[in-house]
XYZ file of C-alpha atoms in Angstrom:
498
model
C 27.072 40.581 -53.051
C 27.114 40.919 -49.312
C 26.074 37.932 -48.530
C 28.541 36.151 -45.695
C 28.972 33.271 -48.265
C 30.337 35.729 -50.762
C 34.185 36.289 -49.164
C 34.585 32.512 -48.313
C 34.066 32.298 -52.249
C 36.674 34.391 -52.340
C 39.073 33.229 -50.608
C 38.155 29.606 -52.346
C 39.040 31.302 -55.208
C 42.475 32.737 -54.019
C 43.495 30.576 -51.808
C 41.653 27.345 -52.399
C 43.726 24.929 -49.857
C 44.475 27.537 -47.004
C 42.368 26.162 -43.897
C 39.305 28.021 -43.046
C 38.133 25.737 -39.715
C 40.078 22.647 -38.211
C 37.474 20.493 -36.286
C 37.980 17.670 -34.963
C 41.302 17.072 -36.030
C 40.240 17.828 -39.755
C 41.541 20.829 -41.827
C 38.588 22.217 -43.857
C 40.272 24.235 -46.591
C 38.268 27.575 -48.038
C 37.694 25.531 -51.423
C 35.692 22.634 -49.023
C 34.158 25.078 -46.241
C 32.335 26.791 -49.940
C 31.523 23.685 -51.153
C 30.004 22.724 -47.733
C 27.915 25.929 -47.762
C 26.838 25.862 -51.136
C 25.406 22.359 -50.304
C 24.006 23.184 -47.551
C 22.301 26.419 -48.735
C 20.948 23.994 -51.059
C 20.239 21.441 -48.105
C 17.826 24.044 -46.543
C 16.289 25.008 -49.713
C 15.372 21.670 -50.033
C 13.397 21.778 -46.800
C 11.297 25.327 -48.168
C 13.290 28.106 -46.612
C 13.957 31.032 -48.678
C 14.893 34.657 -48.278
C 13.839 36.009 -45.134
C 12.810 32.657 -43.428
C 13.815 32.340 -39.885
C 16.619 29.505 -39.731
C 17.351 28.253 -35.897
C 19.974 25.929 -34.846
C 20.188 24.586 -31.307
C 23.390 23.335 -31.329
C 27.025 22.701 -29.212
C 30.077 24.092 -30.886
C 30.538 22.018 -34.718
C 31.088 22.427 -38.484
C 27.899 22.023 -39.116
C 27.238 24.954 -37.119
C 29.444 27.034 -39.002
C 28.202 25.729 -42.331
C 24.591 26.683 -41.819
C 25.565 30.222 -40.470
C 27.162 30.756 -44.156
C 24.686 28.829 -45.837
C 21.416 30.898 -44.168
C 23.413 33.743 -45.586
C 24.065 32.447 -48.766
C 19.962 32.049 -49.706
C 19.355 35.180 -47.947
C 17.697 33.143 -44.839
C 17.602 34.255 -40.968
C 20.102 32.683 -38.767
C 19.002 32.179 -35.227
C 21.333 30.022 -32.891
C 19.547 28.936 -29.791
C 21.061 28.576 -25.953
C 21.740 24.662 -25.813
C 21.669 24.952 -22.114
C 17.885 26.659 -22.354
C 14.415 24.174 -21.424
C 12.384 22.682 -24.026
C 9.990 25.421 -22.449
C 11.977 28.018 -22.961
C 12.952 27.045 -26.448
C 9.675 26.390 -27.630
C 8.980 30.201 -26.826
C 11.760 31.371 -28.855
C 10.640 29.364 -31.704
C 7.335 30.766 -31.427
C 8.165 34.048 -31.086
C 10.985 33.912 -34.099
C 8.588 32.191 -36.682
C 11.336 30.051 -37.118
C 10.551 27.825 -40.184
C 12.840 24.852 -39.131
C 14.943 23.765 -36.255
C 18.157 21.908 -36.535
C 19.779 20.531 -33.502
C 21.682 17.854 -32.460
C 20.742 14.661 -31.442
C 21.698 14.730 -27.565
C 19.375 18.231 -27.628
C 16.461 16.683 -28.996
C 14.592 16.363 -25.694
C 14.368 20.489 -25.569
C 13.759 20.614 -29.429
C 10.947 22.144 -29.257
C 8.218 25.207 -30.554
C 6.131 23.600 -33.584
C 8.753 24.216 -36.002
C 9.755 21.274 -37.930
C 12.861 19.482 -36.332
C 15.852 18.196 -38.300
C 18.226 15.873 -35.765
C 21.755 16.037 -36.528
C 23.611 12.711 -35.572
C 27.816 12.904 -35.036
C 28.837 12.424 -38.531
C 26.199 15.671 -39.518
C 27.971 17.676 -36.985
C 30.833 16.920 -38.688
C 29.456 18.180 -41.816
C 25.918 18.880 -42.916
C 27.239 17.381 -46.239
C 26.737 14.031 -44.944
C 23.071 14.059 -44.983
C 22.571 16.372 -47.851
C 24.544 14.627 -50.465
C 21.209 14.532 -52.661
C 20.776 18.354 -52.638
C 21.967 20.783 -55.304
C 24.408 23.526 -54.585
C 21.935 26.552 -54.723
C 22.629 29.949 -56.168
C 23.414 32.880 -54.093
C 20.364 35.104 -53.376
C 21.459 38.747 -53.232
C 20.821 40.570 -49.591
C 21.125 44.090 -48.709
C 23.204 46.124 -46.050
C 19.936 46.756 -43.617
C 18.729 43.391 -44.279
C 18.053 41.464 -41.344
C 21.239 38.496 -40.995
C 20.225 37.191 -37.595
C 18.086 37.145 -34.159
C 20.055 36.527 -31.104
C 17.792 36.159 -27.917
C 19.220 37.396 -24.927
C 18.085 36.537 -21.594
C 15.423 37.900 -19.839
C 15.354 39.051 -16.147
C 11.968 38.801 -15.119
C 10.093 38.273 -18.377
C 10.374 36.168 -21.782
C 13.891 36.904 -23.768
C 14.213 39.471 -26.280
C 15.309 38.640 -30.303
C 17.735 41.246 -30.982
C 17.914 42.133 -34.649
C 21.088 42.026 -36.445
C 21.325 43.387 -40.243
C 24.632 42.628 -42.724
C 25.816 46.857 -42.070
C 25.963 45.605 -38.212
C 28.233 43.031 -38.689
C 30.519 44.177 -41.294
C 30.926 47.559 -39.384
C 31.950 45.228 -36.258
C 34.254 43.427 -38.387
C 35.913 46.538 -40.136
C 36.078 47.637 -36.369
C 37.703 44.567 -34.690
C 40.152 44.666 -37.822
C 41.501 47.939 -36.811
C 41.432 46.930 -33.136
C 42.970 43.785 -33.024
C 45.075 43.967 -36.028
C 42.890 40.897 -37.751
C 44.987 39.559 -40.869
C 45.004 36.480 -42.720
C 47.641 35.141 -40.364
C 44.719 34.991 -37.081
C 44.589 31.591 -36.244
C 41.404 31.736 -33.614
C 40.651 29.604 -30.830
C 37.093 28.961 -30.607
C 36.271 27.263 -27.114
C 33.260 29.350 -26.142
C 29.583 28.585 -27.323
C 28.907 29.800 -30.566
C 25.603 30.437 -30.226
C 26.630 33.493 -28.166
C 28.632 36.911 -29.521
C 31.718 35.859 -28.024
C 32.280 33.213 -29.924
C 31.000 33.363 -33.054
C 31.719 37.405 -33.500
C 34.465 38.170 -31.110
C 36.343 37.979 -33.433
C 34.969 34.639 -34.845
C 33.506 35.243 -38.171
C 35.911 38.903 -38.927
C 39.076 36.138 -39.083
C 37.405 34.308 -41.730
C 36.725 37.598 -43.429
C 40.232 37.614 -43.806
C 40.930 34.537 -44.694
C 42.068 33.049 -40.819
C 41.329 30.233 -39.176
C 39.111 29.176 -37.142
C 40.270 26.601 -34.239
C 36.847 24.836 -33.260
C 36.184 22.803 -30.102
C 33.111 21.722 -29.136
C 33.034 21.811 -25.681
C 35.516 24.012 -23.407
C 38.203 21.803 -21.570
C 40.986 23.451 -20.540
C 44.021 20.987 -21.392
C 42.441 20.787 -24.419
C 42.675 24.727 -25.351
C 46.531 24.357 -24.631
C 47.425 21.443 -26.437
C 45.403 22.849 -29.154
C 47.381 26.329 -28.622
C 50.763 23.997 -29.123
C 49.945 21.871 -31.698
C 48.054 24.252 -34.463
C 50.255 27.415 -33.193
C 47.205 29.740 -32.172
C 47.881 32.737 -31.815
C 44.722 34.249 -30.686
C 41.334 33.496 -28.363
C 38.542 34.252 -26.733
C 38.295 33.408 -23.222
C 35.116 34.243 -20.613
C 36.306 34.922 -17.144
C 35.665 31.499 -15.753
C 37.737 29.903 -18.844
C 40.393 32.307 -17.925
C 40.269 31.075 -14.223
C 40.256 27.148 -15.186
C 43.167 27.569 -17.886
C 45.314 29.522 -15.146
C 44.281 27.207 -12.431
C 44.802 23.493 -14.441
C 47.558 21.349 -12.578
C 49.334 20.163 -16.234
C 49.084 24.067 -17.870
C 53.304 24.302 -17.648
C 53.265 20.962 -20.078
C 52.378 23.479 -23.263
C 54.170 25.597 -25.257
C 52.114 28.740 -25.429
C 54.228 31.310 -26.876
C 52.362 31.776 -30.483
C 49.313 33.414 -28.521
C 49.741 36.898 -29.014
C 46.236 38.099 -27.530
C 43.189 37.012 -26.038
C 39.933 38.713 -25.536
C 38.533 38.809 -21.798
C 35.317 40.437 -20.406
C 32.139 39.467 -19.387
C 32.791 41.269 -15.980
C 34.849 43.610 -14.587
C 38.465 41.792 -14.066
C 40.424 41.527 -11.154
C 43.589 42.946 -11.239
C 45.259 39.908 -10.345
C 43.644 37.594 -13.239
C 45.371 40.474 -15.786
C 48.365 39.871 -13.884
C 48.522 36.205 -13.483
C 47.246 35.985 -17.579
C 50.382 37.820 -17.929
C 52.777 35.853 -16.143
C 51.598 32.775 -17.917
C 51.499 33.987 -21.451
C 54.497 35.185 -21.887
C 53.972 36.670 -24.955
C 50.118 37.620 -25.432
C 48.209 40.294 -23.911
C 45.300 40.079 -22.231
C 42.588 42.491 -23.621
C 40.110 43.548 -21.798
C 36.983 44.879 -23.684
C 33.003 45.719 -23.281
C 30.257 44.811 -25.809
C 26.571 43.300 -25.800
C 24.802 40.958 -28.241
C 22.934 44.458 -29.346
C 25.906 45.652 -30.751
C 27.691 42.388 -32.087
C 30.309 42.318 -29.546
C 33.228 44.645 -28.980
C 32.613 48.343 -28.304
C 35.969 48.992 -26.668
C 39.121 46.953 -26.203
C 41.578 47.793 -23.726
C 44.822 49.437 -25.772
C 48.479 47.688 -25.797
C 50.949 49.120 -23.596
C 47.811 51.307 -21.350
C 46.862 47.410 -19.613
C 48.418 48.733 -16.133
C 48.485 52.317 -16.437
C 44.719 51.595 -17.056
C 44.074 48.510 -14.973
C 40.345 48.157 -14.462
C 39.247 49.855 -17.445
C 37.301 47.807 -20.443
C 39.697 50.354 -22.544
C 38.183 52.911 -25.302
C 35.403 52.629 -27.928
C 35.943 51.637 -31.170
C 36.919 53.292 -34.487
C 32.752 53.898 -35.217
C 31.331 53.342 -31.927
C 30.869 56.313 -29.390
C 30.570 55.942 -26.082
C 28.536 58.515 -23.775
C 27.403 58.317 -19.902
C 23.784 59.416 -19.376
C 21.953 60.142 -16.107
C 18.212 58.606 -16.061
C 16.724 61.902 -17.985
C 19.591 60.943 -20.843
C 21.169 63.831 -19.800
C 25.213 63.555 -21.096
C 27.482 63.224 -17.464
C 31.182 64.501 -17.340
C 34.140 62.233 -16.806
C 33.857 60.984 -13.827
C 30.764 60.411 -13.311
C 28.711 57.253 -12.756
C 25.621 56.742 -14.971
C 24.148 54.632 -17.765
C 26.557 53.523 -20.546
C 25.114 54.773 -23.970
C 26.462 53.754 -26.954
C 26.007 54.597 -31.082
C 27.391 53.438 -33.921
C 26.618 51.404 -37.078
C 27.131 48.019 -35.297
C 24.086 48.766 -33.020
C 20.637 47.040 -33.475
C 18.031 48.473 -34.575
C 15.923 47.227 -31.848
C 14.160 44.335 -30.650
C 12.296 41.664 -32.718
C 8.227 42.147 -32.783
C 8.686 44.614 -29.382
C 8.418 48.438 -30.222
C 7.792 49.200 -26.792
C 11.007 47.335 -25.529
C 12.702 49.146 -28.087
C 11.608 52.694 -27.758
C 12.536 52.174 -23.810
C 16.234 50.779 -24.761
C 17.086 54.323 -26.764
C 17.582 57.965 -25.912
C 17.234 59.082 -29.393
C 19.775 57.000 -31.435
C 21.468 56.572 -28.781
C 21.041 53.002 -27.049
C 20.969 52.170 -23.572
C 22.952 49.058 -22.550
C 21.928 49.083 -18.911
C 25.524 49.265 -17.366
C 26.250 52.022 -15.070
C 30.326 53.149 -15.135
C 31.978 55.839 -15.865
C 34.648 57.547 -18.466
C 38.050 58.797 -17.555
C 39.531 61.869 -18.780
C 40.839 60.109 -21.510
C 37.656 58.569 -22.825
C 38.301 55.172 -20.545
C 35.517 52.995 -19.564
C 35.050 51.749 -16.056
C 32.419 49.702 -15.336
C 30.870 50.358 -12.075
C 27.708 47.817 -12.350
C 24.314 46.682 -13.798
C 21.852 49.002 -13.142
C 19.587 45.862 -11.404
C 22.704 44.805 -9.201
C 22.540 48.114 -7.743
C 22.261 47.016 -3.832
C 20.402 50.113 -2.353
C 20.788 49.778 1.680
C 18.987 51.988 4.156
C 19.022 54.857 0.889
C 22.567 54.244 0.069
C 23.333 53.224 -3.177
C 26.398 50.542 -2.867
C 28.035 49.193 -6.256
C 27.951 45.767 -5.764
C 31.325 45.390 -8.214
C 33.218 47.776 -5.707
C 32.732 45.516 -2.870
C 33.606 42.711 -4.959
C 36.695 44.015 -6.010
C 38.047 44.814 -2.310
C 37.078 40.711 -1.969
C 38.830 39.991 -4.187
C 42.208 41.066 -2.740
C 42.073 38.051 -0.003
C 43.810 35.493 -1.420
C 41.448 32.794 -0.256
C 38.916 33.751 -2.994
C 38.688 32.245 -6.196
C 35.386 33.713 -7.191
C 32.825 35.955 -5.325
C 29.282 37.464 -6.222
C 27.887 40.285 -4.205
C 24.375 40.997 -4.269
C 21.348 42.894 -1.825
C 18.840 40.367 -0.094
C 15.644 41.907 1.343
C 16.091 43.724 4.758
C 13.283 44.795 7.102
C 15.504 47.463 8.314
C 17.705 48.649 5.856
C 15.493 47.623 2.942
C 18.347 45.609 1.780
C 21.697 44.062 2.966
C 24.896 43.233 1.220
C 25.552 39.730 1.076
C 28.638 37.928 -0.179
C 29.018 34.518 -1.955
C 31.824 33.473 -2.133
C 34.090 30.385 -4.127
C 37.167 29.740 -2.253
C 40.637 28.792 -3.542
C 41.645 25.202 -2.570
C 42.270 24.536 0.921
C 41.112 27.533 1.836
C 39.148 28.966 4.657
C 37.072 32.477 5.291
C 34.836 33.026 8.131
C 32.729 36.433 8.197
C 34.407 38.147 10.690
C 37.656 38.013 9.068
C 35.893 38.986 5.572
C 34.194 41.921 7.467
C 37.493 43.083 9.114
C 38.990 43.285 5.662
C 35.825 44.919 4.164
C 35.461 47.837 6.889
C 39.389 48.441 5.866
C 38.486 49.549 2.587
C 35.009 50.509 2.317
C 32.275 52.614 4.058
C 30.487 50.671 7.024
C 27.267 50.487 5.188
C 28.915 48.629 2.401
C 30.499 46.140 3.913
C 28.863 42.661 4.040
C 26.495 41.284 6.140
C 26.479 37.588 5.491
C 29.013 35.384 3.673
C 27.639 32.505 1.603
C 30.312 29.703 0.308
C 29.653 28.232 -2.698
C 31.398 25.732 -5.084
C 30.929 27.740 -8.109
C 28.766 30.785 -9.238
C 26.150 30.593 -11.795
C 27.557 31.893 -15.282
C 26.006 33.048 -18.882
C 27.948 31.759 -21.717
C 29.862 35.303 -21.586
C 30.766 34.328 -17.867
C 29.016 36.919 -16.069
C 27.824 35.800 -12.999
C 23.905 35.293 -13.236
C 22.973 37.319 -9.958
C 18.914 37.170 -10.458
C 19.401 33.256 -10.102
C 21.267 33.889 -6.794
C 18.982 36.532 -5.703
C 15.949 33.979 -6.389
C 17.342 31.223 -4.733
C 18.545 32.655 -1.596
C 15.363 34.806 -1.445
C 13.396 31.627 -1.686
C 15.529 30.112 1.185
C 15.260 33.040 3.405
């Protein structure tokens, strides 16, 4: 049985009162976290779904979240976890799209609980455990699923149409967990702290559900805060995370951080965007005794193509690392043509841990593959050695008067003035040049940056025609749960302003 359900049963068996999930300051043991599932697989059964029914959650970080992921599994059902931060509009048309049968979310959601599915509110106590309002249903049986069955639809956003459901089958996952084993080193030992939604990759597969495959744990939070993260890295001894960029920023930035003990982290994932040099650094300086990892991955491939190798962090600096142990990695020009090292094209990628495609959308599939080999969109390069740089999106591509100018590159020579926190570069329309760099930019406290001291530090570095031409401050960029910066939403509202 391949079911997800099937190795928390066994390690229920083995190890009955080893925690799976603390949560709210409760240890749920393997033997409980089965039980829990078991209940409520039969919880949903109760409500009609059955193998192959379309089960979606719209839901902040919770055990009940974690229970329904395993029990959707366990009757052979269709997880789909929802972005709590979308509009009832915008979840209504994932709904519709999905066929979902039911939609569970939590009470504080229900406003955006939407789509003509029927809707099952989930006060605290249910987020606490699904248990408490199914403690009328009967365990149910474990319905048998098959590698290329389909485990789960992820939507990811759109940029200037309707999301897409990416399709995730059982062989995805379990070839990303076998993966992120070899990788990270993933033993029963991981102790996992969960701060990031878990309705995206990061969370919930990055490592996330590989640690309970090996009978970790699983440190939950429900919301990010980041004296919270350290007390919890303290108290329970965690020894590994997952942090986007921004969390990375606020934990290394917090006034109290120097009250924790932090030395039982041993690694934490970054990513989400290319990372400044001095983040790696400073991530260093403060954990003492973890690494920070960078790595590259997409909800299309479960998370995690390459991780950044111990020991090569500085000799490599920049670099998301190199693929995984059944993932290759190729850079194509436009015609799919295979570039040399180098050289800056699309990032390709293949490998059992890669969708199939793209729910009820041939044509958006047949467009996101050369062959088998899928298109992710990035543009970057590989070294000699087979390590990838990421260079940029292909739509963040600022193209002024018919020079092509990587928005990350200028980014990164921002960067270097210590009076920026955060920046975002992106092209506005031009009537001369077609388009203009422009620079937005979060500054460090009590700091100051005027534009001709950014453009003096700019025209150091870079080519004239690449340095910026207006300077924007901000008090925070927009963010995706991953933490990349959402540059359509700062393209659309400064083009609207202009």
């Amino acid at each position: 049985m391949i079911n997800l359900s099937s190795f928390i049963a066994f390690h229920a068996r083995r190890t009955p009162g080893r925690p799976a999930l603390k949560y709210r300051g409760e240890d749920v043991s393997y033997a409980e976290f089965d039980r829990r599932i078991q209940i409520a697989a039969g919880w949903l059964a109760s409500h009609g779904i059955s193998r192959g029914d379309v089960v979606a959650v719209l839901m902040k970080n919770s055990a009940a979240f974690l229970e329904l992921v395993f029990a959707a599994s366990h009757i052979g059902a269709v997880f789909l976890p929802i972005n709590y931060r979308l509009s009832a509009d915008e979840v209504g048309y994932i709904i519709g799209n999905s066929a979902a049968r039911i939609l569970i979310a939590d009470e504080e959601l229900a406003s955006v609980a939407t789509g003509g599915a029927p809707v099952v509110l989930l006060d605290d106590a249910a987020q606490g455990s699904i248990t408490s309002i199914a403690a009328d249903a009967a365990p149910a049986a474990m319905q048998p699923v098959q590698p290329g069955d389909l485990m789960r639809l992820m939507y990811t956003s759109g940029t200037t149409d309707r999301p897409k459901g990416v399709m995730l089958s059982y062989e995805n996952l379990y070839w990303k967990s076998a993966d992120q084993t070899i990788a990270l080193g993933l033993n029963a030992d991981t102790r996992l702290l969960v701060v990031g939604p878990l309705y995206h990759v990061g969370a919930l597969d990055l490592p996330g559900i590989s640690v309970l495959w090996h009978g970790g744990m699983l440190s939950v939070h429900r919301n990010f805060e980041p004296e919270a993260a350290l007390e919890a890295i303290e108290r329970e001894k965690l020894n590994a995370a997952w942090f986007a960029p921004v969390m990375t920023t606020a934990i290394l930035t917090c006034p109290t951080r120097d009250r924790y003990d932090v030395s039982s982290l041993k690694w934490a994932i970054g990513g989400g965007e290319k990372t400044p040099e001095a983040r790696i650094r400073a991530f260093a300086e403060f954990f003492g005794n973890a690494r920070y990892i960078d790595a590259y991955g997409l909800t299309e491939t479960v998370g995690g193509d390459t991780f950044m190798e111990p020991g090569r962090e500085i000799e490599k600096i920049g670099s998301t690392g190199r693929a995984i142990a059944h993932v290759e990695v190729e850079i194509r020009d436009d015609a799919g043509n295979k570039l040399a090292p180098g050289e800056n094209g699309e990032i390709c990628l293949r490998g059992p841990k890669v969708t199939r495609g793209y729910w009820k959308d041939p044509e958006k599939t047949a467009s996101a593959f050369f062959g088998d080999w899928f298109r992710t969109g990035d543009i970057g390069y590989l070294d000699a050695d087979g390590f990838l740089y990421l260079t940029d999106r292909k739509k963040d591509m600022i193209i002024s008067g018919g020079e092509n100018i990587a928005s990350s590159e200028v980014e990164r020579v921002i960067y270097e003035l210590p009076q920026v926190r955060e920046v975002a570069v992106i092209g506005l329309p031009d009537a001369r040049w077609g388009e203009r760099p422009v620079a937005i930019v979060v500054l460090a406290d009590g700091a100051e940056l005027a534009m001709p001291d950014l453009a003096n530090h700019c025209r150091a570095h870079l080519a004239g025609f690449k340095v910026p031409k207006q300077l924007i401050l901000r008090d925070s960029l927009p963010r995706n749960p991953s933490g990349k910066v959402l540059k359509r939403v700062l393209r659309a509202e400064l083009e609207t302003q202009a």
